[in-house]
Short mmCIF file of C-alpha atoms in Angstrom, two decimals:
data_model
loop_
_atom_site.label_atom_id
_atom_site.label_comp_id
_atom_site.label_asym_id
_atom_site.label_seq_id
_atom_site.Cartn_x
_atom_site.Cartn_y
_atom_site.Cartn_z
CA ASN A 828 171.07 204.86 176.75
CA ALA A 829 167.49 205.34 175.67
CA GLY A 830 165.79 202.57 173.77
CA VAL A 831 163.76 202.95 170.62
CA MET A 832 161.48 205.94 171.09
CA GLN A 833 158.14 206.11 169.36
CA ASN A 834 155.74 208.98 169.52
CA PRO A 835 153.02 209.63 170.00
CA ARG A 836 151.97 206.60 172.07
CA HIS A 837 148.34 207.15 171.10
CA LEU A 838 147.03 209.02 168.08
CA VAL A 839 143.43 209.68 167.16
CA ARG A 840 142.60 210.87 163.67
CA ARG A 841 139.36 211.46 161.83
CA ARG A 842 138.81 209.73 158.53
CA GLY A 843 140.58 211.61 155.76
CA GLN A 844 143.24 213.19 157.98
CA GLU A 845 146.94 212.45 157.88
CA ALA A 846 148.78 210.47 160.54
CA ARG A 847 152.51 210.89 161.19
CA LEU A 848 154.23 208.34 163.39
CA ARG A 849 157.78 208.94 164.58
CA CYS A 850 160.51 206.51 165.52
CA SER A 851 163.92 207.39 166.91
CA PRO A 852 166.21 204.35 166.82
CA MET A 853 168.56 203.34 169.58
CA LYS A 854 171.84 205.21 169.65
CA GLY A 855 174.23 203.56 167.24
CA HIS A 856 171.48 201.77 165.30
CA SER A 857 171.30 202.69 161.64
CA HIS A 858 168.54 200.31 160.52
CA VAL A 859 164.85 200.88 161.18
CA TYR A 860 161.90 198.56 160.58
CA TRP A 861 158.18 199.29 160.77
CA TYR A 862 155.53 196.69 161.62
CA ARG A 863 151.76 196.86 161.92
CA GLN A 864 149.58 194.88 164.31
CA LEU A 865 145.92 194.95 163.39
CA PRO A 866 143.39 194.15 166.14
CA GLU A 867 143.24 190.40 166.81
CA GLU A 868 145.92 189.75 164.17
CA GLY A 869 149.62 189.10 164.23
CA LEU A 870 152.38 191.50 163.41
CA LYS A 871 153.12 192.22 159.75
CA PHE A 872 156.30 193.64 158.27
CA MET A 873 155.85 196.95 156.47
CA VAL A 874 159.18 198.53 155.56
CA TYR A 875 162.92 198.43 156.22
CA LEU A 876 164.94 201.63 156.00
CA GLN A 877 168.48 202.79 156.42
CA LYS A 878 169.46 206.44 156.60
CA GLU A 879 168.07 208.15 153.46
CA ASN A 880 167.29 204.80 151.83
CA ILE A 881 164.30 202.51 151.62
CA ILE A 882 165.69 198.99 151.47
CA ASP A 883 162.52 196.89 151.41
CA GLU A 884 158.99 198.27 151.25
CA SER A 885 157.33 195.04 150.14
CA GLY A 886 154.95 195.12 153.12
CA MET A 887 153.71 198.65 152.59
CA PRO A 888 150.22 199.20 151.17
CA LYS A 889 150.59 200.61 147.68
CA GLU A 890 148.61 203.77 148.35
CA ARG A 891 148.50 206.36 151.13
CA PHE A 892 151.44 204.93 153.09
CA SER A 893 155.00 206.22 152.93
CA ALA A 894 158.09 206.03 155.11
CA GLU A 895 161.33 207.91 155.36
CA PHE A 896 164.46 207.91 157.48
CA PRO A 897 166.26 211.20 156.84
CA LYS A 898 169.91 211.91 157.48
CA GLU A 899 168.92 213.86 160.58
CA GLY A 900 165.95 213.16 162.80
CA PRO A 901 163.61 210.26 163.36
CA SER A 902 162.08 207.86 160.90
CA ILE A 903 158.56 208.85 159.91
CA LEU A 904 155.70 206.60 158.85
CA ARG A 905 153.09 208.71 157.12
CA ILE A 906 149.54 207.64 156.39
CA GLN A 907 147.53 209.97 154.22
CA GLN A 908 143.73 210.12 154.15
CA VAL A 909 143.36 207.61 156.95
CA VAL A 910 140.48 205.14 156.96
CA ARG A 911 139.00 203.06 159.80
CA GLY A 912 140.94 200.02 158.61
CA ASP A 913 144.22 201.81 159.39
CA SER A 914 143.42 201.59 163.12
CA ALA A 915 146.20 199.44 164.52
CA ALA A 916 149.33 199.42 166.63
CA TYR A 917 152.40 200.44 164.67
CA PHE A 918 155.74 199.30 166.02
CA CYS A 919 159.18 200.24 164.91
CA ALA A 920 162.37 198.37 165.70
CA SER A 921 166.00 199.17 165.13
CA SER A 922 169.22 197.22 164.84
CA PRO A 923 172.90 197.87 164.31
CA SER A 924 174.34 197.68 160.83
CA GLN A 925 174.11 193.97 160.13
CA GLY A 926 173.21 193.06 163.68
CA ALA A 927 169.97 191.32 162.99
CA LEU A 928 171.71 188.88 160.70
CA ILE A 929 174.55 188.01 163.02
CA GLY A 930 172.76 187.64 166.30
CA TYR A 931 172.01 191.00 167.83
CA GLY A 932 168.31 190.88 167.09
CA TYR A 933 166.06 193.86 167.25
CA THR A 934 165.08 196.46 169.79
CA PHE A 935 161.44 197.43 169.60
CA GLY A 936 159.72 200.65 170.49
CA SER A 937 156.57 200.72 172.60
CA GLY A 938 154.38 201.33 169.60
CA THR A 939 151.92 203.96 168.45
CA ARG A 940 148.26 203.05 168.73
CA LEU A 941 146.38 204.74 165.92
CA THR A 942 142.63 205.05 166.18
CA VAL A 943 140.69 206.39 163.22
CA VAL A 944 137.26 207.72 164.09
CA LYS B 196 147.96 177.61 156.10
CA ASN B 197 150.15 180.23 157.74
CA GLU B 198 153.86 180.04 157.07
CA VAL B 199 154.54 180.29 160.81
CA GLU B 200 152.29 178.37 163.17
CA GLN B 201 152.36 178.49 166.93
CA SER B 202 150.81 176.22 169.51
CA PRO B 203 149.05 176.43 171.78
CA GLN B 204 147.15 179.67 171.12
CA ASN B 205 146.37 180.06 174.81
CA LEU B 206 148.11 178.52 177.79
CA THR B 207 147.28 178.75 181.48
CA ALA B 208 149.79 177.46 184.00
CA GLN B 209 150.29 177.43 187.73
CA GLU B 210 153.26 179.27 189.17
CA GLY B 211 156.32 177.05 189.15
CA GLU B 212 155.28 174.89 186.18
CA PHE B 213 157.56 174.18 183.23
CA ILE B 214 156.13 175.71 180.07
CA THR B 215 156.71 174.87 176.42
CA ILE B 216 155.52 176.93 173.45
CA ASN B 217 155.98 175.51 169.98
CA CYS B 218 156.60 177.12 166.62
CA SER B 219 156.60 175.42 163.23
CA TYR B 220 157.45 177.11 159.98
CA SER B 221 157.21 176.11 156.35
CA VAL B 222 159.70 178.51 154.77
CA GLY B 223 163.46 178.34 154.55
CA ILE B 224 164.83 180.62 157.21
CA SER B 225 168.05 182.38 158.07
CA ALA B 226 166.97 182.91 161.68
CA LEU B 227 164.08 182.42 164.06
CA HIS B 228 163.09 185.05 166.62
CA TRP B 229 161.19 184.76 169.86
CA LEU B 230 159.49 187.91 171.11
CA GLN B 231 157.52 188.73 174.23
CA GLN B 232 154.62 191.20 174.10
CA HIS B 233 153.58 192.52 177.47
CA PRO B 234 149.95 193.18 178.43
CA GLY B 235 150.67 196.89 177.92
CA GLY B 236 151.68 196.14 174.34
CA GLY B 237 155.45 196.65 174.40
CA ILE B 238 157.57 194.08 172.58
CA VAL B 239 160.84 192.64 173.80
CA SER B 240 163.17 190.54 171.68
CA LEU B 241 164.03 187.42 173.68
CA PHE B 242 166.10 185.31 171.33
CA MET B 243 167.37 185.12 167.80
CA LEU B 244 168.70 181.73 166.79
CA SER B 245 169.63 179.89 163.65
CA SER B 246 170.73 176.59 165.18
CA GLY B 247 170.93 174.71 168.45
CA LYS B 248 169.90 176.22 171.72
CA LYS B 249 170.10 179.48 173.62
CA LYS B 250 169.46 180.15 177.30
CA HIS B 251 168.80 183.36 179.17
CA GLY B 252 167.85 183.06 182.80
CA ARG B 253 164.76 180.85 183.03
CA LEU B 254 164.14 181.00 179.28
CA ILE B 255 165.47 178.42 176.83
CA ALA B 256 164.96 178.45 173.07
CA THR B 257 165.74 175.55 170.79
CA ILE B 258 165.53 175.08 167.07
CA ASN B 259 165.61 172.03 164.82
CA ILE B 260 166.35 173.21 161.29
CA GLN B 261 165.66 169.83 159.66
CA GLU B 262 162.23 169.57 161.26
CA LYS B 263 161.51 173.31 160.86
CA HIS B 264 160.50 173.57 164.47
CA SER B 265 161.44 175.73 167.43
CA SER B 266 160.41 175.66 171.06
CA LEU B 267 160.48 178.23 173.83
CA HIS B 268 160.69 176.83 177.34
CA ILE B 269 160.14 178.67 180.60
CA THR B 270 161.35 176.97 183.75
CA ALA B 271 159.85 177.74 187.18
CA SER B 272 157.18 179.97 185.66
CA HIS B 273 156.06 183.08 187.50
CA PRO B 274 153.01 185.35 187.12
CA ARG B 275 155.27 188.05 185.70
CA ASP B 276 155.90 185.71 182.72
CA SER B 277 152.27 186.29 181.69
CA ALA B 278 152.45 187.76 178.21
CA VAL B 279 152.01 186.91 174.55
CA TYR B 280 154.97 185.02 173.10
CA ILE B 281 155.53 185.42 169.38
CA CYS B 282 157.83 183.53 167.08
CA ALA B 283 158.96 185.15 163.84
CA ALA B 284 160.86 183.68 160.91
CA ALA B 285 163.43 185.57 158.90
CA ASN B 286 162.80 184.23 155.42
CA TYR B 287 166.01 182.98 153.78
CA GLY B 288 166.87 185.45 151.04
CA GLY B 289 164.50 188.06 152.41
CA SER B 290 165.70 191.41 153.54
CA GLN B 291 166.78 192.02 157.10
CA GLY B 292 163.76 192.72 159.27
CA ASN B 293 161.28 191.22 156.83
CA LEU B 294 159.92 188.75 159.36
CA ILE B 295 156.96 186.42 159.12
CA PHE B 296 155.19 186.37 162.46
CA GLY B 297 153.17 183.70 164.17
CA LYS B 298 149.89 184.76 165.75
CA GLY B 299 151.32 184.41 169.24
CA THR B 300 150.70 182.27 172.30
CA LYS B 301 148.96 183.99 175.18
CA LEU B 302 150.41 182.71 178.44
CA SER B 303 148.78 183.28 181.80
CA VAL B 304 150.60 182.09 184.90
CA LYS B 305 148.44 181.91 188.01
CA PRO B 306 149.91 182.36 191.50
#
């Protein structure tokens, strides 16, 4: 039973390029969450998705960032026209339906380290 | 002032020592999470609690809702416990997963 799979583990992009980060939740988990960890800073919530729905995107920057969780396939965090300040570790987590509210907590992926050069 | 504060920021202990990491929060919460981030960067969820106490192996987490305070204890610490420990508050009324994270406590256990 594979855990939360994130790929790629490391991603290097030049300024102005697009970055696509993928997250496959644990089997049986229908809720996905994305978090960002900037260098020397704590984790910050970005977005919460269920299949085909964005539930809470209050932590997403207003421009250049988007997320989706299609009916089939992984969740994608997309960053357009990347800038140096986007360099960070991006983690996704997944949970069962209402699991995080009733005690199951979250399962985290290993993260994608994005470096913008 | 951050909504979730952890102390200490850094902690060095000798193998076998009893360790306590503290977390205070200023928001109303539905749950409090403790996470462990390994030196390689991966994150493991240790506990989620909304009241009382939970124990898993050598790890114990407690929470006092009235005082808005939680503690993570490690008994008989071992070098493999070296990691960053992060507490995160689930804001009451916030969406699932919308956590407010502390900055973490970096623990180093020496043999």
